[in-house]
Coordinates of C-alpha atoms in Angstrom, one line a residue:
Chain A
M1415 CA -16.9 2.4 -21.9
A1416 CA -15.6 -0.3 -20.1
D1417 CA -14.8 0.3 -16.3
R1418 CA -11.3 0.6 -15.6
M1419 CA -8.9 -0.6 -12.6
V1420 CA -5.7 1.3 -12.3
L1421 CA -2.9 0.1 -10.2
L1422 CA 0.0 2.1 -9.2
V1423 CA 2.5 -0.6 -8.7
F1424 CA 5.0 1.1 -6.4
S1425 CA 6.5 -2.1 -5.0
G1426 CA 8.8 -4.7 -6.7
S1427 CA 8.5 -7.4 -4.5
Y1428 CA 7.8 -10.7 -5.8
D1429 CA 5.0 -11.2 -3.2
K1430 CA 3.2 -8.1 -4.2
L1431 CA 3.7 -8.5 -7.9
V1432 CA 1.9 -11.9 -7.3
G1433 CA -0.7 -9.9 -5.5
M1434 CA -1.0 -7.5 -8.5
S1435 CA -1.7 -10.5 -11.1
V1436 CA -4.3 -12.0 -8.9
L1437 CA -6.3 -8.6 -9.1
V1438 CA -5.6 -8.2 -12.7
S1439 CA -7.0 -11.8 -13.4
G1440 CA -10.1 -10.7 -11.3
A1441 CA -10.5 -7.5 -13.3
V1442 CA -9.8 -9.3 -16.5
A1443 CA -12.7 -12.0 -15.6
L1444 CA -15.0 -9.0 -15.1
D1445 CA -14.3 -7.5 -18.4
M1446 CA -12.6 -4.3 -17.1
E1447 CA -9.9 -2.6 -18.5
V1448 CA -6.6 -2.4 -16.6
D1449 CA -4.0 0.3 -16.6
I1450 CA -1.0 -0.6 -14.4
Y1451 CA 1.5 2.6 -13.6
L1452 CA 5.1 1.3 -12.5
M1453 CA 6.5 3.7 -10.0
L1454 CA 9.9 3.1 -8.3
W1455 CA 10.2 -0.5 -7.2
G1456 CA 7.6 -1.5 -9.9
A1457 CA 9.7 -0.3 -12.7
Y1458 CA 12.9 -2.1 -11.4
A1459 CA 11.3 -5.3 -11.4
F1460 CA 9.9 -5.0 -14.9
K1461 CA 13.6 -4.0 -16.1
K1462 CA 14.6 -6.9 -18.5
D1463 CA 17.8 -7.8 -16.5
T1464 CA 15.8 -8.1 -13.2
I1465 CA 12.3 -9.5 -14.1
G1466 CA 12.1 -13.2 -13.0
K1467 CA 15.1 -13.0 -10.6
D1468 CA 13.2 -10.7 -7.9
M1469 CA 12.3 -13.4 -5.5
E1470 CA 15.2 -11.8 -3.5
I1471 CA 12.8 -8.9 -2.9
S1472 CA 10.1 -10.3 -0.7
E1473 CA 8.1 -8.4 1.8
H1474 CA 9.3 -10.6 4.6
Q1475 CA 12.5 -12.1 3.6
S1476 CA 12.7 -14.4 6.6
L1477 CA 9.9 -16.0 5.4
A1478 CA 10.6 -16.1 1.8
E1479 CA 11.3 -19.7 1.5
K1480 CA 8.1 -20.7 3.3
L1481 CA 6.1 -18.5 0.8
K1482 CA 7.8 -20.0 -2.3
K1483 CA 7.0 -23.5 -1.1
G1484 CA 3.3 -22.7 -0.3
M1485 CA 2.8 -20.8 -3.7
E1486 CA 4.4 -23.8 -5.8
K1487 CA 2.0 -26.0 -3.6
A1488 CA -1.0 -23.9 -4.5
G1489 CA -0.1 -23.9 -8.3
L1490 CA 0.5 -20.1 -8.1
K1491 CA 2.3 -19.3 -11.7
P1492 CA 5.1 -16.7 -11.5
W1493 CA 3.6 -13.4 -11.7
F1494 CA 5.1 -12.5 -15.0
E1495 CA 3.8 -15.6 -16.8
S1496 CA 0.3 -14.9 -15.6
L1497 CA 0.7 -11.3 -16.7
K1498 CA 1.5 -12.4 -20.2
E1499 CA -1.4 -14.5 -20.6
L1500 CA -3.7 -11.8 -18.9
K1501 CA -2.5 -9.4 -21.8
K1502 CA -3.6 -11.6 -24.4
M1503 CA -6.6 -12.3 -22.8
G1504 CA -8.2 -8.7 -21.9
T1505 CA -7.1 -5.1 -22.1
V1506 CA -4.1 -4.6 -20.0
R1507 CA -1.8 -1.7 -20.4
I1508 CA 1.5 -1.3 -18.5
H1509 CA 3.0 2.4 -18.2
A1510 CA 6.3 3.4 -16.5
C1511 CA 6.5 6.6 -14.7
G1512 CA 9.0 8.9 -16.1
A1513 CA 11.0 9.6 -12.9
A1514 CA 11.2 5.9 -12.0
A1515 CA 12.5 5.2 -15.4
K1516 CA 15.1 7.7 -15.3
T1517 CA 16.1 6.6 -11.8
W1518 CA 17.0 2.9 -13.0
D1519 CA 18.2 4.3 -16.5
A1520 CA 15.6 2.4 -18.2
D1521 CA 13.4 3.1 -21.4
L1522 CA 11.3 1.2 -23.4
S1523 CA 14.2 -1.0 -25.0
N1524 CA 15.0 -2.5 -21.7
L1525 CA 11.8 -2.5 -19.9
E1526 CA 9.4 -5.8 -20.3
F1527 CA 5.8 -5.5 -21.2
V1528 CA 5.8 -1.8 -20.7
D1529 CA 3.9 0.3 -23.3
D1530 CA 4.8 3.8 -22.7
I1531 CA 6.5 6.1 -20.1
V1532 CA 4.5 8.6 -18.5
G1533 CA 4.6 11.6 -16.3
A1534 CA 2.8 12.2 -12.9
T1535 CA 0.0 14.3 -14.4
E1536 CA -1.0 11.7 -16.7
M1537 CA -0.8 9.2 -13.9
V1538 CA -3.2 11.2 -11.3
S1539 CA -5.6 11.7 -14.2
A1540 CA -6.1 8.3 -14.7
L1541 CA -6.5 7.4 -11.1
S1542 CA -9.4 10.2 -11.0
E1543 CA -11.1 8.4 -13.8
A1544 CA -10.7 4.9 -12.7
K1545 CA -13.9 2.6 -11.1
I1546 CA -11.0 1.1 -8.9
A1547 CA -7.7 2.8 -8.0
L1548 CA -5.1 1.3 -5.8
F1549 CA -1.6 1.8 -4.7
I1550 CA 0.3 -1.6 -4.3
Chain B
M911 CA -15.6 22.5 -5.3
A912 CA -12.2 21.1 -6.5
D913 CA -11.7 17.5 -6.7
R914 CA -9.9 16.2 -3.8
M915 CA -7.1 13.4 -3.5
V916 CA -6.5 11.9 -0.2
L917 CA -3.3 10.0 0.7
L918 CA -3.2 8.1 4.0
V919 CA 0.5 7.9 4.1
F920 CA 1.3 4.9 6.6
S921 CA 4.7 4.2 5.3
G922 CA 7.7 6.2 6.4
S923 CA 10.4 5.2 4.1
Y924 CA 12.3 7.4 1.9
D925 CA 11.1 5.9 -1.3
K926 CA 7.5 5.8 -1.0
L927 CA 7.6 9.5 0.4
V928 CA 9.3 10.4 -2.9
G929 CA 6.3 8.5 -4.4
M930 CA 4.0 10.4 -2.5
S931 CA 5.4 13.7 -3.5
V932 CA 5.2 12.6 -7.2
L933 CA 1.5 12.0 -6.8
V934 CA 1.0 15.4 -5.1
S935 CA 2.8 17.3 -7.8
G936 CA 0.4 15.5 -10.5
A937 CA -2.5 16.5 -8.4
V938 CA -1.3 20.0 -8.1
A939 CA -0.8 20.3 -11.7
L940 CA -4.3 19.1 -12.1
D941 CA -5.4 22.0 -9.6
M942 CA -6.8 19.2 -7.4
E943 CA -6.9 19.6 -3.7
V944 CA -4.9 17.4 -1.8
D945 CA -5.1 15.8 1.8
I946 CA -2.5 13.8 3.4
Y947 CA -3.0 12.0 6.6
L948 CA 0.0 10.6 8.3
M949 CA -0.3 7.1 10.0
L950 CA 2.1 5.6 11.9
W951 CA 5.3 5.7 10.2
G952 CA 4.4 8.4 8.0
A953 CA 4.0 10.4 11.3
Y954 CA 7.4 9.2 12.4
A955 CA 9.0 10.2 9.1
F956 CA 7.7 14.1 9.4
K957 CA 9.1 14.5 13.3
K958 CA 11.2 17.3 13.1
D959 CA 14.1 15.2 14.7
T960 CA 13.5 12.6 12.2
I961 CA 12.7 14.3 8.6
G962 CA 15.5 14.4 6.3
K963 CA 17.3 11.5 8.0
D964 CA 15.2 8.6 7.0
M965 CA 17.0 7.5 4.1
E966 CA 17.9 4.6 6.6
I967 CA 14.3 3.4 6.0
S968 CA 14.0 2.3 2.6
E969 CA 11.6 -0.4 1.3
H970 CA 14.8 -2.4 0.0
Q971 CA 17.5 -1.8 2.3
S972 CA 20.1 -4.0 0.5
L973 CA 19.3 -1.6 -2.8
A974 CA 19.1 1.7 -0.9
E975 CA 22.5 2.9 -2.2
K976 CA 21.7 2.0 -5.7
L977 CA 18.4 3.8 -5.4
K978 CA 20.1 7.1 -3.9
K979 CA 22.7 7.1 -6.9
G980 CA 19.9 6.7 -9.3
M981 CA 17.5 9.5 -7.9
E982 CA 20.5 11.8 -7.7
K983 CA 21.2 11.1 -11.5
A984 CA 17.3 11.4 -12.5
G985 CA 17.5 14.8 -10.6
L986 CA 14.8 14.1 -8.1
K987 CA 14.7 16.2 -5.2
P988 CA 14.4 15.2 -1.5
W989 CA 10.7 14.6 -1.0
F990 CA 10.6 17.4 1.7
E991 CA 12.0 19.8 -0.6
S992 CA 9.4 19.0 -3.2
L993 CA 6.6 19.0 -0.6
K994 CA 7.5 22.5 0.9
E995 CA 7.4 23.8 -3.0
L996 CA 3.9 22.0 -3.6
K997 CA 2.5 23.5 -0.5
K998 CA 3.1 26.8 -1.8
M999 CA 1.9 26.2 -5.4
G1000 CA -1.3 24.4 -4.3
T1001 CA -3.8 23.2 -1.7
V1002 CA -2.0 20.8 0.2
R1003 CA -3.2 19.8 3.8
I1004 CA -1.2 17.8 6.1
H1005 CA -2.8 16.2 9.0
A1006 CA -1.3 13.7 11.5
C1007 CA -3.6 10.8 13.0
G1008 CA -4.1 11.1 16.8
A1009 CA -3.3 7.7 17.6
A1010 CA 0.3 7.9 15.5
A1011 CA 1.2 11.2 17.2
K1012 CA 0.7 9.7 20.5
T1013 CA 2.7 6.7 19.9
W1014 CA 5.7 8.9 18.9
D1015 CA 4.9 11.6 21.6
A1016 CA 4.4 13.9 18.9
D1017 CA 2.4 17.3 18.7
L1018 CA 2.1 20.2 16.3
S1019 CA 5.1 21.5 18.1
N1020 CA 7.5 18.9 16.9
L1021 CA 6.0 17.6 13.5
E1022 CA 7.3 19.6 10.3
F1023 CA 4.5 20.7 7.7
V1024 CA 1.7 19.4 9.7
D1025 CA -1.6 21.5 10.2
D1026 CA -3.6 19.6 12.7
I1027 CA -4.2 16.2 14.4
V1028 CA -7.2 14.6 13.8
G1029 CA -9.0 11.1 14.6
A1030 CA -9.8 8.1 12.9
T1031 CA -13.6 9.3 12.1
E1032 CA -12.2 12.4 10.4
M1033 CA -9.5 10.2 8.3
V1034 CA -12.5 7.9 6.9
S1035 CA -14.8 10.6 6.4
A1036 CA -12.4 12.3 4.2
L1037 CA -11.6 9.2 2.2
S1038 CA -15.4 8.7 1.5
E1039 CA -15.3 12.5 -0.1
A1040 CA -12.5 12.0 -1.9
K1041 CA -12.1 11.6 -5.9
I1042 CA -9.0 9.5 -5.5
A1043 CA -8.0 7.8 -2.3
L1044 CA -4.7 5.7 -1.6
F1045 CA -3.0 4.0 1.3
I1046 CA 0.8 4.4 0.8
Chain C
M1401 CA -27.9 0.6 1.8
A1402 CA -25.2 1.6 3.9
D1403 CA -21.8 2.6 2.1
R1404 CA -19.1 0.1 2.2
M1405 CA -15.2 0.3 2.8
V1406 CA -13.3 -2.7 1.5
L1407 CA -9.8 -3.3 2.7
L1408 CA -7.6 -5.4 0.8
V1409 CA -5.0 -6.7 3.5
F1410 CA -2.0 -8.0 1.6
S1411 CA 0.3 -7.0 4.5
G1412 CA 0.7 -9.0 7.7
S1413 CA 2.9 -6.8 9.7
Y1414 CA 1.8 -5.9 12.9
D1415 CA 2.0 -2.3 12.3
K1416 CA -0.3 -2.2 9.2
L1417 CA -3.0 -4.4 10.8
V1418 CA -3.0 -1.7 13.7
G1419 CA -3.5 0.8 10.7
M1420 CA -6.2 -1.8 9.4
S1421 CA -7.9 -1.5 13.1
V1422 CA -8.0 2.2 13.2
L1423 CA -9.7 2.4 9.7
V1424 CA -12.1 0.0 10.7
S1425 CA -13.0 1.9 13.9
G1426 CA -13.3 5.0 11.9
A1427 CA -15.7 3.0 9.3
V1428 CA -17.9 1.8 12.0
A1429 CA -18.2 5.0 13.9
L1430 CA -19.6 6.4 10.6
D1431 CA -22.0 3.4 10.3
M1432 CA -20.3 2.0 7.2
E1433 CA -20.0 -1.6 6.5
V1434 CA -16.6 -3.2 6.1
D1435 CA -15.3 -6.0 4.0
I1436 CA -11.8 -7.0 4.7
Y1437 CA -10.2 -9.2 2.0
L1438 CA -7.2 -11.2 3.2
M1439 CA -4.4 -11.5 0.8
L1440 CA -1.0 -13.2 0.9
W1441 CA 0.5 -12.0 4.0
G1442 CA -3.0 -10.9 5.5
A1443 CA -4.3 -14.5 5.4
Y1444 CA -0.9 -15.5 7.1
A1445 CA -1.4 -13.1 10.1
F1446 CA -5.0 -14.5 10.7
K1447 CA -3.9 -18.1 10.7
K1448 CA -4.7 -19.3 14.6
D1449 CA -0.9 -20.6 15.2
T1450 CA 0.3 -16.8 14.0
I1451 CA -2.3 -14.5 15.4
G1452 CA -0.8 -12.4 18.1
K1453 CA 2.5 -13.8 17.5
D1454 CA 3.4 -11.3 14.6
M1455 CA 5.1 -8.6 16.5
E1456 CA 8.1 -10.2 14.7
I1457 CA 6.9 -8.9 11.5
S1458 CA 7.4 -5.2 11.6
E1459 CA 7.6 -2.6 8.6
H1460 CA 10.8 -1.6 10.3
Q1461 CA 12.3 -4.3 12.2
S1462 CA 14.9 -2.0 13.5
L1463 CA 12.5 0.2 15.1
A1464 CA 10.1 -2.5 16.2
E1465 CA 10.9 -2.1 19.8
K1466 CA 10.6 1.6 19.7
L1467 CA 7.2 1.5 18.3
K1468 CA 5.8 -1.4 20.6
K1469 CA 6.8 1.1 23.5
G1470 CA 5.1 4.0 21.9
M1471 CA 1.9 1.9 21.2
E1472 CA 1.9 0.7 24.7
K1473 CA 2.1 4.3 26.0
A1474 CA -0.3 5.6 23.5
G1475 CA -2.7 2.9 24.9
L1476 CA -3.4 1.3 21.6
K1477 CA -4.8 -2.5 22.0
P1478 CA -3.4 -5.1 19.9
W1479 CA -5.0 -5.2 16.5
F1480 CA -6.8 -8.5 16.9
E1481 CA -8.7 -7.4 20.1
S1482 CA -9.7 -4.1 18.7
L1483 CA -11.0 -6.2 15.6
K1484 CA -12.9 -8.4 17.8
E1485 CA -14.8 -5.8 19.5
L1486 CA -15.2 -3.9 16.4
K1487 CA -16.7 -6.9 14.9
K1488 CA -19.5 -6.9 17.6
M1489 CA -20.2 -3.3 17.2
G1490 CA -20.8 -3.0 13.5
T1491 CA -20.9 -5.0 10.2
V1492 CA -17.4 -6.2 9.7
R1493 CA -16.9 -9.1 7.4
I1494 CA -13.6 -11.0 6.8
H1495 CA -12.7 -13.2 3.5
A1496 CA -9.8 -14.9 2.8
C1497 CA -8.4 -15.1 -0.9
G1498 CA -8.7 -18.5 -2.0
A1499 CA -4.9 -18.4 -3.5
A1500 CA -3.7 -17.1 -0.4
A1501 CA -5.3 -19.7 1.7
K1502 CA -4.0 -22.5 -0.5
T1503 CA -0.4 -21.0 -0.3
W1504 CA -0.7 -21.4 3.5
D1505 CA -2.6 -24.5 3.8
A1506 CA -5.5 -22.5 5.5
D1507 CA -9.1 -23.1 5.7
L1508 CA -11.9 -21.9 7.6
S1509 CA -11.1 -24.3 10.5
N1510 CA -7.6 -22.9 11.1
L1511 CA -8.0 -18.8 10.1
E1512 CA -9.3 -16.7 13.0
F1513 CA -12.3 -14.3 12.2
V1514 CA -12.7 -15.3 8.9
D1515 CA -16.1 -15.7 7.5
D1516 CA -15.4 -17.2 4.1
I1517 CA -12.7 -17.9 1.3
V1518 CA -13.3 -16.2 -2.0
G1519 CA -12.0 -16.0 -5.5
A1520 CA -10.3 -12.8 -7.3
T1521 CA -13.4 -11.9 -9.2
E1522 CA -15.5 -11.5 -6.2
M1523 CA -12.7 -9.4 -4.6
V1524 CA -12.6 -7.2 -7.4
S1525 CA -16.1 -7.1 -7.8
A1526 CA -16.5 -5.9 -4.2
L1527 CA -13.8 -3.1 -5.0
S1528 CA -15.7 -1.7 -7.8
E1529 CA -19.0 -1.1 -5.6
A1530 CA -17.0 0.2 -2.7
K1531 CA -17.3 3.7 -1.4
I1532 CA -13.7 3.3 -0.3
A1533 CA -11.2 0.8 -1.6
L1534 CA -7.6 0.7 -0.2
F1535 CA -4.9 -1.8 -0.6
I1536 CA -2.9 -2.1 2.6

């Protein structure tokens, strides 16, 4: 069985989601399987009516413009475009935490890229079996 | 010996502490032991004069009201109430990092839920023995 | 071979970098090797023209002054001074993520403490071999 990287994506900031996609690209290049669990703000960022509009949520709002320009110059794609490609290239499953989905009134119909909705026990169980487990 | 989940709780934001309690609930359901190490803002949030008042510290202040309403609708309890119950149901030890405690002039008398105060070496040692180790 | 702690330092906030140096001090005390990978804001904080000026970037800006006073009273050194000493005492390698470096127009000549610039694959590979792996 392939090694697995599990990312708990709690954050919904544009910058951290770029970080997420960089890590996923590395894992896919190494033929690892990836499971992403969307917690609170992560689930918010993946809502169909939010995705792609979240530049407003940056880790450092005062430096957001500077960051945006730097990323463009560096040729970094929007994280959701990278993720779409990575899902085609490798095994990348995306799950939403049930409590987060409920908080935002979200389900599979209005969440982008999400494969299923899971509970805390399944999330922790996946962490304990992962080769790499990170909270973002 | 039971598997152990170690959480380094650096953040003191209400939202991340809810995330912490969700993870602890999953670990307790799986009969894992949990060790929480409170670093800087985590220790701040567990001070007796701060605990329960920290909604002001949200990851995304501009969306804090929206989050609050969503959490109420989803039936999510305040994190400190969940934690209290989880401490009764399973093995959940809470430690404060010595440097953090000193920073906030805190000790066991004015920190809620905290079992002891430890140094960096003990913290890293616990991480290296854990089945799951996350920095929140 | 010595056990290894890998820190993905995504954040550039002063507070989290203090947390980083606390963790590194624990690992060095335990004779572990440490590899730090600077992602987006982490690379920003290690630029020669930013390092030491980043108190402006705190996790909780409204409490930054309170934090600063507390840290002084607790005798906590600036994180970059601690890191300098820790690099002399133990094995602490610091790498910058290529995408982050490009974003900030940075290279080895204008990044402090950085040993080399690496790609996502090398970063994920290091995570999978680490005894402790955290995203900060």
